[in-house]
XYZ file of C-alpha atoms in Angstrom:
745
model
C 19.789 -13.587 24.142
C 20.372 -13.816 27.869
C 20.291 -17.099 29.713
C 17.094 -17.221 31.758
C 18.937 -18.741 34.728
C 21.035 -16.170 36.534
C 24.344 -17.461 37.795
C 24.606 -18.108 41.467
C 27.358 -16.863 43.723
C 30.855 -18.175 43.278
C 30.737 -19.987 46.575
C 32.939 -23.040 46.617
C 35.295 -21.529 44.081
C 36.802 -24.298 41.996
C 35.639 -26.791 39.381
C 33.029 -28.174 41.824
C 31.018 -25.013 41.164
C 30.214 -26.491 37.755
C 29.332 -30.010 38.944
C 25.516 -29.627 38.921
C 25.336 -28.227 35.373
C 27.954 -30.671 34.091
C 26.273 -33.760 35.562
C 22.867 -32.576 34.345
C 23.950 -32.222 30.718
C 25.572 -35.675 30.849
C 22.357 -37.134 32.261
C 19.941 -35.227 30.004
C 21.815 -36.102 26.805
C 22.192 -39.739 27.807
C 25.980 -39.505 27.455
C 28.051 -42.319 28.873
C 30.677 -39.875 30.134
C 32.039 -36.393 29.863
C 35.023 -34.144 30.364
C 35.076 -30.457 31.249
C 38.121 -28.377 30.322
C 39.003 -24.911 31.601
C 41.179 -22.332 29.868
C 43.201 -20.390 32.471
C 43.506 -16.653 31.730
C 46.366 -15.788 29.396
C 47.117 -19.427 28.516
C 46.748 -21.403 25.300
C 46.430 -24.789 26.994
C 43.144 -26.349 28.047
C 43.290 -28.245 31.339
C 40.971 -31.087 32.259
C 39.054 -29.988 35.361
C 36.118 -32.422 35.756
C 35.717 -36.038 34.605
C 32.708 -38.349 34.673
C 32.193 -41.853 33.342
C 35.817 -42.874 32.693
C 38.862 -43.617 34.844
C 41.552 -40.909 34.921
C 44.150 -43.353 33.537
C 42.346 -43.559 30.193
C 42.187 -39.795 29.664
C 45.693 -39.011 30.924
C 46.997 -38.215 27.391
C 44.457 -35.395 27.222
C 44.733 -33.835 30.675
C 46.453 -30.870 29.023
C 45.477 -29.932 25.453
C 47.123 -27.165 23.465
C 44.675 -24.959 21.579
C 46.758 -25.583 18.466
C 46.536 -29.387 18.787
C 44.490 -31.407 16.259
C 42.090 -32.517 18.996
C 38.270 -32.127 18.879
C 37.983 -30.019 22.044
C 40.794 -27.701 20.888
C 39.033 -27.128 17.555
C 35.717 -26.529 19.329
C 37.196 -23.897 21.646
C 39.432 -22.237 19.073
C 36.710 -22.012 16.423
C 33.779 -21.553 18.833
C 31.636 -24.288 17.309
C 30.232 -27.722 18.051
C 32.469 -30.560 16.854
C 30.534 -33.818 16.407
C 32.160 -37.147 15.559
C 29.660 -39.797 14.551
C 31.813 -42.870 14.995
C 35.187 -44.540 14.815
C 35.669 -44.040 11.072
C 34.929 -40.330 11.238
C 37.287 -39.968 14.191
C 40.057 -41.760 12.276
C 39.499 -39.595 9.203
C 39.375 -36.216 10.941
C 41.506 -36.822 14.045
C 43.899 -39.703 13.391
C 46.033 -39.109 16.480
C 43.355 -39.620 19.158
C 41.814 -42.352 17.010
C 45.107 -44.238 17.159
C 45.132 -44.097 20.962
C 41.399 -44.838 21.408
C 40.538 -47.374 18.680
C 37.042 -48.007 20.046
C 33.494 -47.468 18.872
C 31.981 -44.314 20.376
C 30.335 -41.036 19.407
C 31.783 -37.752 20.654
C 30.754 -34.112 20.887
C 32.986 -31.185 21.833
C 31.663 -27.661 22.401
C 33.050 -24.359 23.705
C 32.038 -23.224 27.181
C 31.444 -19.573 26.414
C 29.360 -16.446 26.670
C 29.025 -13.544 24.271
C 32.242 -11.994 25.540
C 34.519 -14.868 26.506
C 35.496 -18.489 25.972
C 36.221 -20.179 29.291
C 36.857 -23.800 28.301
C 35.371 -26.779 26.520
C 32.885 -29.582 27.116
C 33.347 -33.132 25.782
C 30.563 -35.727 25.836
C 30.752 -39.365 24.753
C 28.118 -41.935 23.829
C 28.343 -45.650 22.923
C 28.888 -46.466 19.264
C 25.216 -47.449 18.954
C 24.204 -43.797 19.365
C 22.947 -42.054 16.173
C 25.826 -40.673 14.146
C 24.297 -37.179 13.927
C 23.119 -34.983 16.801
C 19.436 -34.267 17.226
C 18.204 -30.665 17.583
C 17.291 -31.497 21.184
C 20.853 -32.630 21.928
C 22.292 -29.522 20.305
C 20.022 -27.360 22.432
C 20.957 -29.147 25.663
C 24.681 -28.874 24.939
C 24.456 -25.209 23.935
C 22.408 -24.269 27.003
C 24.729 -26.118 29.384
C 27.841 -24.549 27.889
C 26.334 -21.086 28.114
C 25.194 -21.611 31.689
C 28.639 -22.832 32.746
C 30.140 -19.864 30.915
C 27.911 -17.489 32.890
C 28.940 -19.155 36.150
C 32.609 -18.864 35.238
C 32.218 -15.253 34.127
C 30.391 -14.330 37.316
C 33.056 -15.989 39.460
C 35.832 -14.187 37.603
C 33.971 -10.881 37.847
C 33.779 -11.188 41.632
C 37.505 -11.804 41.893
C 37.182 -15.557 42.502
C 37.979 -17.172 39.132
C 37.450 -20.899 38.807
C 40.769 -22.545 37.977
C 41.554 -26.202 37.232
C 43.197 -28.183 39.988
C 46.442 -30.119 39.650
C 44.400 -33.269 38.926
C 40.939 -33.619 37.370
C 38.005 -33.661 39.755
C 36.426 -37.103 39.213
C 32.660 -37.483 39.613
C 30.783 -40.743 40.029
C 27.218 -41.457 39.007
C 24.841 -41.874 41.924
C 23.424 -45.350 42.391
C 19.864 -45.828 41.211
C 19.333 -48.109 44.198
C 21.436 -48.744 47.288
C 20.651 -52.189 48.746
C 20.392 -52.818 52.447
C 22.554 -55.376 54.221
C 20.015 -58.154 53.858
C 19.495 -57.437 50.168
C 23.248 -57.337 49.560
C 23.719 -60.722 51.287
C 20.873 -62.176 49.247
C 22.520 -60.920 46.039
C 25.821 -62.519 47.095
C 24.027 -65.812 47.831
C 22.365 -65.623 44.420
C 25.771 -65.255 42.727
C 27.209 -68.170 44.735
C 24.475 -70.501 43.476
C 25.242 -69.840 39.812
C 27.374 -72.440 38.008
C 29.667 -69.778 36.501
C 31.883 -67.304 38.302
C 30.796 -63.697 38.889
C 33.027 -60.684 39.225
C 32.419 -56.923 39.311
C 34.832 -54.113 38.415
C 34.699 -50.394 39.019
C 35.209 -48.173 35.994
C 38.891 -47.893 36.932
C 39.183 -51.697 36.595
C 39.508 -52.625 40.271
C 37.611 -55.658 41.531
C 34.788 -54.799 43.948
C 33.082 -58.200 44.114
C 34.092 -61.756 43.289
C 32.335 -64.957 44.264
C 34.059 -68.153 45.356
C 33.464 -69.875 42.009
C 35.197 -67.049 40.141
C 38.097 -67.075 42.610
C 38.476 -70.831 42.161
C 38.460 -70.524 38.375
C 41.037 -67.715 38.557
C 43.249 -69.698 40.923
C 43.380 -66.996 43.604
C 41.870 -66.138 46.996
C 38.936 -63.761 47.261
C 40.883 -61.480 49.628
C 43.766 -61.355 47.151
C 41.469 -60.282 44.324
C 39.345 -57.633 46.040
C 40.550 -54.083 45.335
C 43.098 -55.210 42.740
C 43.370 -54.789 38.996
C 42.920 -58.256 37.412
C 45.927 -57.945 35.092
C 48.080 -56.966 38.076
C 47.230 -59.709 40.525
C 46.947 -62.452 37.864
C 50.223 -62.537 35.886
C 48.727 -64.637 33.113
C 46.302 -61.776 32.365
C 49.132 -59.230 32.081
C 48.752 -58.834 28.363
C 47.917 -55.607 26.515
C 45.164 -57.329 24.561
C 43.234 -58.291 27.712
C 43.366 -54.799 29.189
C 42.351 -53.512 25.780
C 39.083 -55.477 26.038
C 38.380 -53.801 29.375
C 38.987 -50.362 27.839
C 36.740 -51.247 24.924
C 33.956 -52.083 27.371
C 34.434 -48.881 29.396
C 34.605 -46.497 26.442
C 32.378 -48.250 23.921
C 29.849 -49.338 26.606
C 29.098 -52.546 24.783
C 29.448 -56.190 25.879
C 32.664 -57.856 24.852
C 34.471 -61.092 25.603
C 37.783 -62.869 25.348
C 39.351 -66.236 26.121
C 42.534 -66.620 28.175
C 44.752 -69.512 29.260
C 45.310 -69.926 32.984
C 48.469 -72.024 33.169
C 49.006 -74.786 32.687
C 45.935 -75.820 30.678
C 42.783 -74.070 31.935
C 41.061 -72.065 29.219
C 38.601 -69.527 30.628
C 35.962 -67.421 28.912
C 35.405 -63.850 30.172
C 32.178 -62.018 29.243
C 32.113 -58.297 30.101
C 28.880 -56.287 30.552
C 29.503 -52.562 31.197
C 27.280 -49.727 32.326
C 27.768 -46.237 33.768
C 28.998 -47.498 37.158
C 31.239 -50.443 36.309
C 31.577 -53.804 34.580
C 29.987 -57.142 35.452
C 31.976 -60.176 34.332
C 30.921 -63.795 33.855
C 33.777 -66.295 34.081
C 33.346 -69.893 32.977
C 35.482 -72.673 31.567
C 35.925 -72.413 27.819
C 34.748 -75.523 25.988
C 37.436 -75.038 23.364
C 40.233 -72.596 22.615
C 39.123 -69.686 20.431
C 41.858 -69.116 17.858
C 41.167 -65.374 17.618
C 41.845 -64.897 21.323
C 44.899 -62.809 22.208
C 48.021 -64.881 22.887
C 48.474 -65.636 26.591
C 51.489 -64.477 28.517
C 53.243 -66.784 30.894
C 53.842 -65.721 34.494
C 56.777 -63.376 34.735
C 56.912 -62.718 30.983
C 57.550 -59.034 30.341
C 59.814 -58.460 33.325
C 59.212 -56.508 36.479
C 57.520 -57.468 39.699
C 53.765 -57.672 39.503
C 51.741 -55.905 42.186
C 48.190 -55.840 43.391
C 47.799 -52.131 42.789
C 47.458 -50.168 39.592
C 50.169 -48.145 37.947
C 50.781 -45.228 40.211
C 47.877 -46.306 42.492
C 47.231 -48.075 45.792
C 45.197 -51.266 46.050
C 42.157 -51.225 48.318
C 40.174 -53.881 50.092
C 36.460 -54.334 49.576
C 35.696 -51.586 52.045
C 37.983 -49.069 50.372
C 40.792 -49.421 52.928
C 44.193 -48.990 51.249
C 46.434 -52.028 51.249
C 50.215 -51.779 51.305
C 51.378 -50.353 47.986
C 53.774 -52.239 45.773
C 56.185 -50.768 43.237
C 54.263 -49.836 40.113
C 55.279 -50.904 36.654
C 53.584 -49.767 33.454
C 50.643 -51.973 32.607
C 50.900 -53.245 29.060
C 48.161 -51.469 27.166
C 48.385 -48.304 29.297
C 52.060 -47.867 28.518
C 51.491 -48.820 24.895
C 48.805 -46.155 24.409
C 50.847 -43.488 26.145
C 53.850 -44.238 23.971
C 51.787 -44.298 20.774
C 50.339 -40.955 21.786
C 53.802 -39.610 22.575
C 55.172 -40.705 19.198
C 52.304 -38.958 17.420
C 52.317 -35.811 19.516
C 56.083 -35.266 19.283
C 55.747 -34.786 15.538
C 53.731 -31.626 16.267
C 55.951 -30.160 18.989
C 57.153 -26.624 18.355
C 59.914 -25.394 20.612
C 61.969 -27.193 23.235
C 59.525 -26.309 26.014
C 56.751 -27.972 24.028
C 58.815 -31.169 23.791
C 59.254 -31.148 27.578
C 55.528 -30.756 28.206
C 54.506 -33.454 25.747
C 57.135 -35.910 26.989
C 56.165 -35.319 30.606
C 52.451 -35.712 29.890
C 52.990 -39.171 28.418
C 56.107 -40.655 30.015
C 55.270 -40.006 33.667
C 51.942 -41.885 33.686
C 53.131 -44.531 31.208
C 56.015 -45.594 33.438
C 54.614 -44.625 36.830
C 57.388 -42.049 37.235
C 57.253 -38.835 39.263
C 59.983 -36.646 37.787
C 61.447 -35.660 34.446
C 64.215 -33.245 33.480
C 65.363 -32.442 29.953
C 68.807 -31.059 29.088
C 70.180 -29.703 25.815
C 73.873 -29.660 24.959
C 75.146 -26.116 24.357
C 78.757 -24.943 24.203
C 80.126 -27.879 26.164
C 77.477 -27.725 28.879
C 74.086 -29.267 29.620
C 71.351 -26.666 29.989
C 67.991 -27.444 31.610
C 65.194 -26.602 29.175
C 62.349 -27.930 31.315
C 61.394 -30.190 34.162
C 58.415 -31.564 36.053
C 58.365 -33.115 39.491
C 61.479 -31.218 40.589
C 61.822 -27.930 42.434
C 63.497 -24.974 40.751
C 66.437 -25.198 43.161
C 67.204 -28.728 41.923
C 67.014 -27.627 38.282
C 69.262 -24.628 39.007
C 71.801 -26.905 40.691
C 72.191 -29.096 37.596
C 71.827 -26.359 34.995
C 75.081 -25.645 33.183
C 77.013 -28.776 34.185
C 80.066 -29.410 32.020
C 79.930 -32.230 29.531
C 83.624 -32.948 29.977
C 83.334 -33.960 33.632
C 82.342 -37.373 34.876
C 80.507 -35.991 37.899
C 77.077 -36.198 36.303
C 75.357 -39.349 34.996
C 73.417 -37.180 32.529
C 76.685 -35.889 31.025
C 78.267 -39.327 31.092
C 75.279 -40.896 29.334
C 75.502 -38.311 26.550
C 79.278 -38.628 26.210
C 79.190 -42.411 26.006
C 75.822 -42.800 24.282
C 74.918 -45.479 26.839
C 71.835 -45.121 29.107
C 72.347 -45.476 32.854
C 69.744 -46.951 35.215
C 69.881 -46.756 39.015
C 67.266 -48.752 40.895
C 67.838 -47.238 44.354
C 69.492 -44.267 46.098
C 72.266 -46.525 47.392
C 73.138 -47.638 43.864
C 73.382 -44.038 42.658
C 75.287 -42.972 45.772
C 78.020 -45.535 45.155
C 78.712 -44.118 41.690
C 77.924 -40.427 42.311
C 78.204 -39.509 46.010
C 75.735 -36.864 47.151
C 73.661 -36.843 43.972
C 70.751 -38.913 45.311
C 70.179 -36.497 48.189
C 70.114 -33.532 45.810
C 67.448 -35.007 43.530
C 65.213 -36.317 46.308
C 64.133 -39.326 44.246
C 64.525 -43.092 44.640
C 65.324 -44.434 41.150
C 66.625 -42.858 37.952
C 67.002 -43.464 34.229
C 69.603 -41.249 32.496
C 69.017 -41.404 28.745
C 71.251 -39.898 26.055
C 69.442 -37.933 23.358
C 71.239 -38.496 20.052
C 69.792 -37.508 16.677
C 71.472 -38.525 13.405
C 74.643 -39.368 15.322
C 74.811 -35.926 16.955
C 74.494 -35.396 20.721
C 71.411 -33.276 21.414
C 70.966 -33.565 25.162
C 69.957 -35.866 28.011
C 66.703 -36.980 29.591
C 66.313 -37.916 33.246
C 63.250 -39.946 34.278
C 62.909 -40.620 38.002
C 60.703 -42.456 40.495
C 59.849 -41.334 44.016
C 61.050 -44.590 45.550
C 63.216 -47.556 44.563
C 62.202 -49.048 41.232
C 63.604 -52.019 39.343
C 63.957 -51.156 35.648
C 63.030 -54.399 33.889
C 64.777 -55.264 30.590
C 61.714 -54.494 28.460
C 61.249 -51.164 30.267
C 64.886 -50.226 29.637
C 64.499 -51.099 25.966
C 61.324 -49.030 25.676
C 62.936 -46.013 27.361
C 65.969 -46.240 25.121
C 63.772 -46.273 22.024
C 61.718 -43.364 23.317
C 64.899 -41.371 23.898
C 65.562 -41.571 20.162
C 62.114 -40.143 19.374
C 62.570 -37.328 21.879
C 66.050 -36.549 20.536
C 64.699 -36.080 17.015
C 61.806 -33.950 18.263
C 64.148 -31.842 20.415
C 66.529 -31.334 17.510
C 63.662 -30.094 15.323
C 62.294 -27.965 18.148
C 65.595 -26.212 18.748
C 65.818 -25.376 15.056
C 62.288 -24.010 15.239
C 63.192 -21.916 18.304
C 66.151 -20.373 16.489
C 64.086 -19.554 13.389
C 61.215 -18.287 15.496
C 63.465 -15.951 17.492
C 65.140 -14.597 14.352
C 61.804 -14.028 12.649
C 60.290 -12.228 15.626
C 63.385 -10.092 16.020
C 63.040 -9.127 12.373
C 59.398 -8.287 12.902
C 60.067 -6.334 16.091
C 62.844 -4.422 14.335
C 60.488 -3.370 11.555
C 57.809 -2.063 13.931
C 58.289 1.345 15.601
C 59.943 1.094 19.008
C 58.340 4.343 20.141
C 55.823 6.704 18.592
C 56.693 10.370 18.068
C 55.174 12.937 20.382
C 52.746 15.241 18.625
C 51.599 18.216 20.726
C 47.864 18.065 21.300
C 47.514 14.391 20.365
C 47.299 11.495 22.795
C 48.270 8.171 21.240
C 48.652 4.561 22.309
C 49.621 1.454 20.365
C 49.598 -2.233 21.105
C 50.870 -5.238 19.167
C 50.270 -8.894 20.066
C 51.744 -11.712 17.970
C 49.658 -14.752 17.153
C 49.978 -17.969 19.130
C 53.208 -19.919 19.168
C 53.858 -21.876 16.014
C 51.858 -19.546 13.792
C 54.942 -17.751 12.417
C 55.416 -13.991 12.182
C 52.793 -11.873 10.544
C 52.691 -8.676 8.564
C 50.532 -6.502 10.827
C 51.965 -2.989 11.200
C 51.111 0.466 12.494
C 52.861 3.821 12.407
C 52.541 7.446 13.469
C 54.359 10.151 11.506
C 54.751 13.689 12.754
C 54.125 15.984 9.779
C 54.226 19.356 11.480
C 53.428 21.169 14.710
C 49.700 20.552 14.263
C 49.391 17.519 11.998
C 50.285 13.831 11.904
C 49.903 10.830 9.661
C 48.729 7.482 11.021
C 48.818 4.147 9.226
C 47.783 0.606 10.025
C 47.798 -2.444 7.805
C 48.112 -6.177 7.402
C 50.284 -8.017 4.890
C 48.891 -11.365 3.781
C 50.632 -14.401 5.290
C 52.574 -15.462 8.376
C 56.223 -15.785 7.437
C 59.434 -13.847 7.086
C 58.401 -12.684 3.596
C 55.265 -11.071 5.029
C 57.308 -9.343 7.739
C 59.857 -8.056 5.196
C 57.095 -6.737 2.913
C 55.543 -5.030 5.921
C 58.790 -3.107 6.344
C 58.689 -2.021 2.693
C 55.096 -0.807 3.036
C 55.995 1.238 6.118
C 58.927 2.763 4.265
C 56.728 3.674 1.288
C 54.100 5.281 3.505
C 56.800 7.267 5.310
C 58.223 8.474 1.992
C 54.892 9.860 0.798
C 53.380 10.966 4.125
C 52.099 14.523 3.937
C 50.393 14.004 0.594
C 46.610 13.462 0.580
C 45.729 10.025 2.011
C 44.481 8.710 -1.331
C 47.752 9.721 -2.991
C 49.794 8.057 -0.218
C 48.016 4.746 -0.853
C 48.190 5.099 -4.644
C 51.981 5.609 -4.605
C 52.469 2.742 -2.156
C 50.277 0.528 -4.329
C 52.312 1.278 -7.466
C 55.522 0.426 -5.605
C 54.135 -2.921 -4.435
C 52.815 -3.910 -7.841
C 56.259 -3.134 -9.329
C 57.898 -5.327 -6.678
C 55.359 -8.114 -7.396
C 55.899 -9.891 -4.035
C 52.980 -12.264 -4.573
C 51.351 -11.002 -1.359
C 48.549 -8.489 -0.933
C 48.298 -5.827 1.749
C 45.447 -3.997 3.416
C 46.204 -0.513 4.690
C 44.403 2.465 6.167
C 46.042 5.891 6.211
C 44.772 8.918 8.143
C 45.944 12.537 7.998
C 45.081 14.221 11.310
C 44.765 18.026 11.266
C 44.790 19.218 14.861
C 44.280 22.861 13.912
C 41.049 22.187 12.001
C 40.026 19.256 14.267
C 39.557 16.982 11.270
C 40.958 13.764 9.884
C 41.097 12.630 6.264
C 41.160 8.896 5.705
C 41.645 6.480 2.811
C 41.441 2.692 2.913
C 42.961 -0.074 0.809
C 40.653 -2.913 1.760
C 41.290 -2.470 5.478
C 38.794 -2.867 8.320
C 36.753 0.277 9.019
C 38.008 2.508 11.857
C 35.839 3.145 14.892
C 35.242 6.691 16.147
C 34.140 7.512 19.678
C 32.704 10.998 19.860
C 33.341 13.313 22.814
C 29.867 12.554 24.214
C 30.801 8.857 24.395
C 28.759 7.310 21.600
C 30.647 5.385 18.901
C 30.206 4.733 15.232
C 31.893 2.436 12.728
C 33.070 4.722 9.916
C 31.796 3.777 6.485
C 34.800 4.380 4.190
C 35.094 3.398 0.522
C 37.117 0.171 0.915
C 39.437 0.540 -2.080
C 41.430 -2.340 -3.572
C 44.124 -4.174 -1.632
C 47.639 -2.906 -2.293
C 49.688 -4.851 -4.821
C 46.891 -5.940 -7.186
C 46.170 -3.182 -9.713
C 48.688 -0.345 -10.242
C 45.900 1.962 -11.495
C 43.653 1.504 -8.442
C 42.123 4.641 -6.968
C 41.686 5.303 -3.246
C 38.984 7.864 -2.365
C 39.536 10.128 0.649
C 36.913 10.756 3.326
C 37.058 13.668 5.766
C 35.598 13.414 9.284
C 35.418 15.730 12.286
C 37.902 14.805 15.011
C 37.265 17.234 17.869
C 39.102 17.245 21.207
C 37.987 14.332 23.373
C 37.209 12.071 20.430
C 39.000 8.735 20.034
C 39.852 7.228 16.637
C 40.607 3.493 16.850
C 42.558 1.769 14.055
C 43.026 -2.005 14.335
C 43.763 -5.236 12.474
C 41.576 -8.312 12.148
C 43.319 -10.243 14.930
C 41.497 -8.001 17.413
C 37.978 -8.650 16.133
C 37.894 -11.739 13.926
C 36.283 -14.750 15.630
C 35.691 -18.035 13.739
C 32.007 -18.711 13.280
C 31.020 -15.084 14.008
C 30.029 -12.506 11.412
C 32.810 -9.928 11.043
C 30.395 -6.987 11.121
C 28.971 -8.257 14.415
C 32.476 -8.560 15.858
C 33.345 -5.004 14.797
C 30.097 -3.731 16.318
C 30.974 -5.579 19.530
C 34.404 -3.921 19.545
C 32.725 -0.530 19.074
C 30.564 -1.332 22.082
C 33.650 -2.097 24.152
C 35.118 1.268 23.155
C 31.891 3.076 24.038
C 31.586 1.487 27.481
C 35.266 1.690 28.390
C 34.801 5.226 29.694
C 37.257 8.085 29.595
C 40.687 6.661 30.391
C 44.225 7.550 29.536
C 45.029 6.184 26.083
C 47.432 3.513 27.363
C 44.880 2.273 29.902
C 42.165 2.362 27.241
C 44.310 0.282 24.870
C 44.840 -2.347 27.575
C 41.114 -2.403 28.347
C 40.204 -2.935 24.697
C 42.711 -5.747 24.296
C 41.440 -7.424 27.435
C 37.768 -7.179 26.488
C 37.867 -7.563 22.735
C 40.801 -9.952 22.661
C 39.302 -12.484 25.067
C 36.330 -13.919 23.139
C 38.520 -16.560 21.482
C 42.186 -17.475 21.399
C 43.646 -15.579 18.465
C 45.231 -17.292 15.481
C 46.304 -13.964 13.955
C 48.439 -11.006 14.959
C 46.766 -8.030 16.591
C 47.647 -4.364 16.113
C 45.823 -1.439 17.708
C 46.438 2.308 17.326
C 44.415 4.895 19.279
C 44.426 8.627 18.473
C 42.740 11.297 20.606
C 43.123 15.085 20.254
C 42.891 16.951 23.536
C 41.758 20.495 24.303
C 44.003 23.400 23.344
C 45.476 21.591 20.354
C 46.298 22.802 16.913
C 47.822 26.199 17.539
C 51.389 26.872 18.546
C 51.684 28.334 21.987
C 52.599 32.001 22.133
C 55.676 32.873 24.131
C 54.868 34.493 27.478
C 54.658 38.281 27.361
C 57.635 40.070 28.839
C 57.089 41.497 32.264
């Protein structure tokens, strides 16, 4: 069914194109906030493009989400379905990793932004924990309609050559004010707050103070000008405790009132009552009559190391009018760093490949420590090789790639050789020990961390800041501990890379490198492996020249994704080759008996076709494989209804009936595996019919171009979790009879 609202032009190309639909679905569903992810073409990583109702710092761990990650939005996009989480317990049960980082009470929905032919991204909506645990039909309808409408907008933009791509940082939206007071009304509101016996304070969603009355400033022991535009736990050292910032996050995400008691040294106990809504948090501050034992333990000024600043981590403080104040060096705020590191520890356990370790480490470490650059080295054959970096140009990475471990000219090599981290707080400090190095990196402070796993040197990690930065003792200890986690993950990832490369080489070696040329027959083949981390599969195809006017074609899929499946695929190909030329049913019967004798414990689907170019026919037999699709010379297509037969390797006495079809010049016979058509949540017959439609509307192209078109159209509806094989056969005019030699003149 078509969306009744036609997409508008792609003017203003970029995520802002989606702002009206995105904000409307947030408003209409009553959600407290939302996130919109986009899936760039050819990638398997969702990127956060638009954010509403939460500060960017809270969602930083999920700015980039792999489609293979156990995250609600990844499941929604990959499986093309609505994922609904009715509360904290359900989140912890189904998605323990994000639940560990966001231990708050809220309800979440994640849905794919898609159309009938493509998935473009994902939508995430959040409600307070008081929201019903199950979605209403009305909410489902609103979410589905919004996702489809955004999908149409994205498809239209891409079709006009102006695809909407995510920016380097999420586009943050703010809710419009229900009422904007005039100057007199604002002054009256300030006077009202001044008359109250308790202190009043207001925070934006990002935690910065936008209003504070004189009573609150007096209770906090600070000047009003000092507080405005600052994060409370930054400007008030005695509030620099992870538990206090945690209460703020609980209010922002859970959208429910909360409170805590804190000690302002030396002996002033204060009660803080937080009241959040969609635009910020109002806080009442009053003297506590007695100390509440459950309150988080206070932290004395200076405890935790590092110089406190009036700005946020990686941010710039502003005055009440939004004018930036002078920035101060950023240090990781307690709970922010804690959550990033917890997320990093969890996510590293799922990293596959060294590049994946780099991406996950960079996603968490840079915001957690307010750093701007990271570079990861592995030790190979006495040298340090760069496996990934962020915040550095390629020329810098190339300069340090391949440095010898035996020299003392590099702090990264020295740290690995000695096993002792090295910290340099300023360019001058690094210059004294390693002349010229500071200028090459272009940074202002560095941490060089050895990566050692089980006593073995694995590599080195460099974390850098744009300007001078004092590495406090607790920060150095945290970085050293993190280096151990990264070393173990990198060691596992390198082992995975080696196994993955060997397995794919085995698979590639078992597939045909080129197809034989058969006079009168145009052919094209394509093979796409599944996503990274899925292992190798057993999909195969083959073309066998049987004579001057005939050929055998086979396609199949061995159950499983491992080296055993790939090896069995090679045996099936060999068996088909050995019996090619016999009737198709006999070819499958002999192959089946061989597999049942081998008893590999895996089953195989296979379709074999004998193409007779002289008679313009094809005889086909199927062992439980997907039905082929035939496009007739006049352009219309049909899905061939073949007796399915039993999968190979089950019953040695199985019979495989043969079906003969006309295959005239200009026709196209498409053989394929399920990776091309199978979409989670979609009926397989509908997907095959959709593929047949793609073949019908692709027009008359050269076979190679047609194969690319089919992969692009049929392969785009959802990221594939299975291998894809495609084999196209098309007789052309004048086929089937040997050419006569030219008559002598």
